[in-house]
Coordinates of C-alpha atoms and ligand atoms in Angstrom, one line a residue:
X12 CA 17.1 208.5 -32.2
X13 CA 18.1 206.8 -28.9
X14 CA 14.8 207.0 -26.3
X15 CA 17.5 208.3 -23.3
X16 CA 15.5 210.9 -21.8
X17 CA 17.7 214.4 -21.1
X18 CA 15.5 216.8 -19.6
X19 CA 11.9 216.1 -18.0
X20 CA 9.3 218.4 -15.8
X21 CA 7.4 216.4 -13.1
X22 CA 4.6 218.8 -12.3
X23 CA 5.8 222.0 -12.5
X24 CA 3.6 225.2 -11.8
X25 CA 4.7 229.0 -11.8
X26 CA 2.8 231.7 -10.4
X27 CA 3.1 235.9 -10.9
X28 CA 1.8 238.1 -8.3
X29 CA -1.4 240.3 -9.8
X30 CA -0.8 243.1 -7.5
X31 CA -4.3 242.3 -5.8
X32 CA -3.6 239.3 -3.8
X33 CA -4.1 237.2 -6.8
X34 CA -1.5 235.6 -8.7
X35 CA -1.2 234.6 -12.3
X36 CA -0.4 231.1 -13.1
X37 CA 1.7 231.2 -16.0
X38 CA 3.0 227.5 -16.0
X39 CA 0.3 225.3 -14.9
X40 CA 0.9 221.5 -13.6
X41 CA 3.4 220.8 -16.7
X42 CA 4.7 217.3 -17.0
X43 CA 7.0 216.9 -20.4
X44 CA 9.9 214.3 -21.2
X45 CA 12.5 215.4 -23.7
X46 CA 14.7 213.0 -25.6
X47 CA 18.5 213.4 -25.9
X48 CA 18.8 214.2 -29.5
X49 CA 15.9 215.5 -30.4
X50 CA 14.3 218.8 -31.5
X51 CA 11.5 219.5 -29.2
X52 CA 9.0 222.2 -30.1
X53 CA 6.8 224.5 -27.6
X54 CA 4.5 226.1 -29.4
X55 CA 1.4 228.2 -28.4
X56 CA 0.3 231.8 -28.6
X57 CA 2.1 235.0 -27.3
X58 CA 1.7 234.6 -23.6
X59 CA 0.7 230.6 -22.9
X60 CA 3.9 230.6 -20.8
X61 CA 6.3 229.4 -23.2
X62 CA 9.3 231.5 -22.1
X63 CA 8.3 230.7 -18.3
X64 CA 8.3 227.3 -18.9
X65 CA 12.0 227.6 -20.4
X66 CA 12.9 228.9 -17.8
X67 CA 11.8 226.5 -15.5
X68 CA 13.5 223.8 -17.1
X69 CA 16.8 225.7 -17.2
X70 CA 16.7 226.6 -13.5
X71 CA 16.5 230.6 -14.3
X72 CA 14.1 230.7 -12.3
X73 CA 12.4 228.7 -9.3
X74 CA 8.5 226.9 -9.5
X75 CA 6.4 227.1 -6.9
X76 CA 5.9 223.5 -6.9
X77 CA 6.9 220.6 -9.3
X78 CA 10.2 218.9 -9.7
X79 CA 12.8 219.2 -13.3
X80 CA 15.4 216.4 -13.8
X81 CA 18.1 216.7 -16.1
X82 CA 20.0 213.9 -17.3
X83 CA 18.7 211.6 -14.2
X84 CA 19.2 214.4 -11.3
X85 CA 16.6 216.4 -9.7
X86 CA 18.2 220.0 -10.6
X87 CA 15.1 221.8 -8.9
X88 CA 16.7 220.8 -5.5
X89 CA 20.1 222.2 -6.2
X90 CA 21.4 225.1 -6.3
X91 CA 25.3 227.6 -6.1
X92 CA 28.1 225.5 -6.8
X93 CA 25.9 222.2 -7.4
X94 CA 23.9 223.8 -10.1
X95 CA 26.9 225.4 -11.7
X96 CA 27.6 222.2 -13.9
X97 CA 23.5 222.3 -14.8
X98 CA 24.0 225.8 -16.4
X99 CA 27.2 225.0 -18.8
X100 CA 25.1 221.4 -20.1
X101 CA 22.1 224.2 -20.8
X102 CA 22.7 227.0 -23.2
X103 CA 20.0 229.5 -25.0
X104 CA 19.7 231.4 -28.2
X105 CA 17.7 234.4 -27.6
X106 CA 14.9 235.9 -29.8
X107 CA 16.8 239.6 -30.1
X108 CA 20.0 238.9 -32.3
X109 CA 20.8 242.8 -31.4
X110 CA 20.4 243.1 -27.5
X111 CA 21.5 239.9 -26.9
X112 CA 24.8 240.7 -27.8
X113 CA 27.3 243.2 -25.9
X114 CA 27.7 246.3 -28.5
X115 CA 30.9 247.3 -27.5
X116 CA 33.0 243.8 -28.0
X117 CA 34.1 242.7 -30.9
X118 CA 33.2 239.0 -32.0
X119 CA 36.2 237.5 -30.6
X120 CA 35.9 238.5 -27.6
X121 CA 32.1 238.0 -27.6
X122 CA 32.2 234.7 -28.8
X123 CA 35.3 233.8 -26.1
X124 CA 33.9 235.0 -23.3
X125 CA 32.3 232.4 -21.9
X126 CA 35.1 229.9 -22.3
X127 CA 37.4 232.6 -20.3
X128 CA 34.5 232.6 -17.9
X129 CA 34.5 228.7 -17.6
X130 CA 38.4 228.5 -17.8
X131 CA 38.2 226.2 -20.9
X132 CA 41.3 227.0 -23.0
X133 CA 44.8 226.8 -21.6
X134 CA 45.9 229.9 -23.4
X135 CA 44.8 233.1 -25.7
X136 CA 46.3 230.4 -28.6
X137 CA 44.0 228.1 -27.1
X138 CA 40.8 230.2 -26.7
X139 CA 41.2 232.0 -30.5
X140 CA 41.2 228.5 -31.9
X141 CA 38.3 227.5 -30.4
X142 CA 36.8 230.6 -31.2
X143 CA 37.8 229.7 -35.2
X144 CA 36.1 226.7 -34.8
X145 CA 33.1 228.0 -33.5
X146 CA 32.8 231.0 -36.0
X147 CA 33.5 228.1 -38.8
X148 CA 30.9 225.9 -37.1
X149 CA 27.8 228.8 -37.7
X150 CA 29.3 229.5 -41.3
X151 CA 30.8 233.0 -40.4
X152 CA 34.2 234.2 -41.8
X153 CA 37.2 234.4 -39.7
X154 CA 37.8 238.1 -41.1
X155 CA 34.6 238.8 -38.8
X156 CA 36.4 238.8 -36.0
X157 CA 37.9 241.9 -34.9
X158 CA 33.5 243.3 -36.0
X159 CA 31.3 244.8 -33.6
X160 CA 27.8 243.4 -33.5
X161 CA 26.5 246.9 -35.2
X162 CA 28.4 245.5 -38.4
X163 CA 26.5 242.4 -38.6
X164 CA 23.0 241.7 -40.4
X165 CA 20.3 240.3 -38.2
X166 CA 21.1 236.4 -39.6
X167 CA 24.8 237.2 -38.9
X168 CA 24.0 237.9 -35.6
X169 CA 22.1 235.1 -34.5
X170 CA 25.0 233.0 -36.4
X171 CA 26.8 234.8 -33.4
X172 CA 24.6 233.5 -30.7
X173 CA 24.4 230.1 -31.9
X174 CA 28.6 230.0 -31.8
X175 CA 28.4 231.9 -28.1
X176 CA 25.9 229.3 -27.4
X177 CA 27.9 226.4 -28.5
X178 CA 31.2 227.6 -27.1
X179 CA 30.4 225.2 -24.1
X180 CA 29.5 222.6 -25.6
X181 CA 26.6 222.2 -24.7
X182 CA 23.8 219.2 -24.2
X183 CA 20.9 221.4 -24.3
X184 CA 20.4 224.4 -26.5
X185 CA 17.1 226.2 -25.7
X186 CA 15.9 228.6 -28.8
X187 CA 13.2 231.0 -27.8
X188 CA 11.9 232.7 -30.6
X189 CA 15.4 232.6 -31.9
X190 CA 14.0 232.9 -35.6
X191 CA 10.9 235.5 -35.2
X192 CA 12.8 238.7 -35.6
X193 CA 14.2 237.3 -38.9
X194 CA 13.1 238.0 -42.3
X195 CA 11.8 234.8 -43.9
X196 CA 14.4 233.8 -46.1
X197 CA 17.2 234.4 -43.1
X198 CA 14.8 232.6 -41.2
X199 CA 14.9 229.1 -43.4
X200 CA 18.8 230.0 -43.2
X201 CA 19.2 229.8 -39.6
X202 CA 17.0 227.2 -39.4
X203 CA 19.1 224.6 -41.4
X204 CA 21.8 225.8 -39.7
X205 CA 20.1 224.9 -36.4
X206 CA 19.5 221.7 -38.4
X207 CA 22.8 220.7 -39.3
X208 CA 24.1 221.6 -35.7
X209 CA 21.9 218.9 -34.6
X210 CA 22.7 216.6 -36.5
X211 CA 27.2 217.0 -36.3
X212 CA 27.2 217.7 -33.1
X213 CA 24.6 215.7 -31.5
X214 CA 22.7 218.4 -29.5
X215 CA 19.1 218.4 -28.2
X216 CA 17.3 221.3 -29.0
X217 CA 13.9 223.0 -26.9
X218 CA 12.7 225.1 -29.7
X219 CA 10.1 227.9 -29.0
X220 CA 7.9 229.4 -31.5
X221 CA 4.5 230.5 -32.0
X222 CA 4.8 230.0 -35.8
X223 CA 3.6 226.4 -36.3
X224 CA 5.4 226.9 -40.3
X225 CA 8.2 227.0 -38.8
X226 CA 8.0 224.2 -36.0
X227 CA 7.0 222.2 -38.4
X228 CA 10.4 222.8 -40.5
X229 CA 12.2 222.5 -37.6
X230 CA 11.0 220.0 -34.3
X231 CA 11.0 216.5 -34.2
X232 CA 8.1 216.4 -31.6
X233 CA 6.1 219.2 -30.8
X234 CA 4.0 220.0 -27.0
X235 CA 1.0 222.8 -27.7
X236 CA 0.8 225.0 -24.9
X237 CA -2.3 226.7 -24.1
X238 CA -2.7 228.6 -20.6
X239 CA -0.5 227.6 -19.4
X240 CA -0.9 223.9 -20.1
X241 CA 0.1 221.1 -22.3
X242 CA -3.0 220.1 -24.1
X243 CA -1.1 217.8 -26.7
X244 CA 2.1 216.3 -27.4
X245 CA 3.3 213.8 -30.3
X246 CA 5.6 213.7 -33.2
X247 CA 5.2 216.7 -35.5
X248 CA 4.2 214.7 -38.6
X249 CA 1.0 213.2 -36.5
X250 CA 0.1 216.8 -35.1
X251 CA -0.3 218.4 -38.5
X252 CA -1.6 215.5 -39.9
X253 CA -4.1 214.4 -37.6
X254 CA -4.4 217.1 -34.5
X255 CA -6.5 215.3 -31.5
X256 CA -7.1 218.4 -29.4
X257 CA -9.8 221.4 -30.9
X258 CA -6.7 224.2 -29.4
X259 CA -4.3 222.4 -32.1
X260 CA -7.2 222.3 -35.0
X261 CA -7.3 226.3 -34.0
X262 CA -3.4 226.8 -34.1
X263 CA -3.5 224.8 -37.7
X264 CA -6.8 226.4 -39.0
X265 CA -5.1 229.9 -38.0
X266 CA -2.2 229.8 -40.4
X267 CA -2.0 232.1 -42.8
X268 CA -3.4 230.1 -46.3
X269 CA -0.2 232.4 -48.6
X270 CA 2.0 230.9 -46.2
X271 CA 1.1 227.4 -46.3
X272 CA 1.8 224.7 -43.7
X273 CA 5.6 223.7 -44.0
X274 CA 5.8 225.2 -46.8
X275 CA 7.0 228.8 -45.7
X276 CA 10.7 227.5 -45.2
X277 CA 12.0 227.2 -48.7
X278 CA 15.8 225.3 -47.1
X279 CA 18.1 227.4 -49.7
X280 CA 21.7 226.7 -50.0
X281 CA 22.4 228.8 -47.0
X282 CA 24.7 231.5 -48.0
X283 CA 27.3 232.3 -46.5
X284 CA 27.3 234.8 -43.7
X285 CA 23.6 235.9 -44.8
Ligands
ADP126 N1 8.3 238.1 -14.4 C1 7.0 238.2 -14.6 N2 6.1 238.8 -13.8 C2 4.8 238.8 -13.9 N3 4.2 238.1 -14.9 C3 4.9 237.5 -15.8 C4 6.4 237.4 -15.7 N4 6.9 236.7 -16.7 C5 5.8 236.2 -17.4 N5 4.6 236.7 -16.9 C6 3.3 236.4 -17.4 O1 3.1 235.1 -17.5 C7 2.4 234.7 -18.7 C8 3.3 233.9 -19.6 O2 4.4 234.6 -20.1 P1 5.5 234.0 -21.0 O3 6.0 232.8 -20.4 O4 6.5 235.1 -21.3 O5 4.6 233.6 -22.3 P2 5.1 233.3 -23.8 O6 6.6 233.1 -23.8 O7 4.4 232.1 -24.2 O8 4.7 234.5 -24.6 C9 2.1 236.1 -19.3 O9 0.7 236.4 -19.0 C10 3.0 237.0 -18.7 O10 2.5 238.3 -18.7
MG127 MG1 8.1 234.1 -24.8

């Protein structure tokens, strides 16, 4: 894996108003360095500020303080037109397969929105290829494409968020939760999809997840967010083989025993379509 670093946080805090003159600090102080290539994890319980934090580093939202670089520029201090770029390099899967799709356009048109959007293709010819290539890419049948979302299985429809996500091009593909609302065995299906992406096409990947079974599968390097913090970073093997920080020992200690560390994902052959 090269060492190029793609996205890093210098700093970064993010506050919520409490209604009482008080605010909430969701992200707190967050330094992190992400390689170009690599599956990055986040992982922490339901509220540490994972989501905020994503959205930090994306630029969906603004910090109170702190600075986030991608590729070598300081994107916290841009914004409009100079940001636009920033936003086509950065691309998320969302944790809701079904409201994260528009019910009332069909996969086609879902899936080639955002390169009519971004003007990409020089014609319809143009864009339905691409489309094709993209439905072909996430292991979905061409037939799919005159579907509405409604006629797709939960797997099928992340399948169609990952090609939506990857219509782009992107650098940066930012998965929250993208796998939760997934039965297990769609779950391990996605997830060597998301595997295989990586690896043809290149792509860095900021995966989010409070399941450590599955971060484990998954990430390359993992950072373990607790309240808003970073308490420990450092290549997946060494976390769950030797965790430094008492948080981590917690997370591990806390996974279900019928589950098993790592051994929840069983890879499969990855049906087609599932
Ligand atoms: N827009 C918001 N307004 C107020 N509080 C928020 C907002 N977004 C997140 N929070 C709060 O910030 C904390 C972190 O939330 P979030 O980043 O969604 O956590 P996670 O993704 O780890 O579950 C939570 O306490 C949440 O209630
Ligand atoms: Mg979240």
């Amino acid at each position: 894996m090269s060492e190029q670093i793609l996205l890093s946080a210098d700093k970064v805090t993010k506050s919520f108003p409490l209604g009482n003159r008080k605010r909430h600090i969701a992200v707190n102080n967050v330094s992190l360095e992400m390689y170009r290539g690599e599956t990055l994890a986040l992982v922490g319980e339901s509220g540490c500020g994972k989501s905020t934090l994503a959205k930090l580093l994306m630029r969906l939202t603004d910090a109170d303080s702190g600075r986030v670089f991608f590729d070598g520029t300081d994107i916290s201090a841009l914004s409009g037109r100079a940001l636009r770029p920033y936003r086509r390099k950065m691309q998320m899967v969302f944790q809701d397969p079904a409201s994260s799709l528009n019910p009332r356009m069909n996969i086609r048109d879902i899936i080639a929105e955002p390169l009519e959007v971004w003007h990409i293709c020089k014609s319809r010819k143009e864009t339905d290829e691409r489309v094709k290539e993209l439905l072909d890419l996430v292991e979905l049948k061409e037939s799919y494409l005159s579907r509405f979302p409604h006629q797709f299985s939960g797997g099928q429809k992340q399948r169609i968020g990952i090609a939506r996500a990857l219509a782009l091009n992107p650098d940066l593909l930012v998965c929250d939760e993208s796998v939760s609302a997934l039965d297990v065995s769609v779950q391990a299906q996605i997830l060597n999809l998301l595997k295989r992406l990586k690896k043809d096409l290149g792509l860095s990947c900021l995966f989010i997840s409070h399941d450590l079974s599955v971060v484990n599968f998954i990430a390359d390097r993992v950072c373990v967010m607790r309240a808003g913090e970073i308490c420990e970073t450092g290549d997946v093997s060494a976390i769950y083989s030797s965790p430094t920080h008492d948080y981590t020992k917690y997370l591990l200690s806390s996974i279900p025993r019928t589950r098993g560390m790592g051994n929840q994902v069983d890879p499969g052959d990855g049906v087609m379509g599932s």
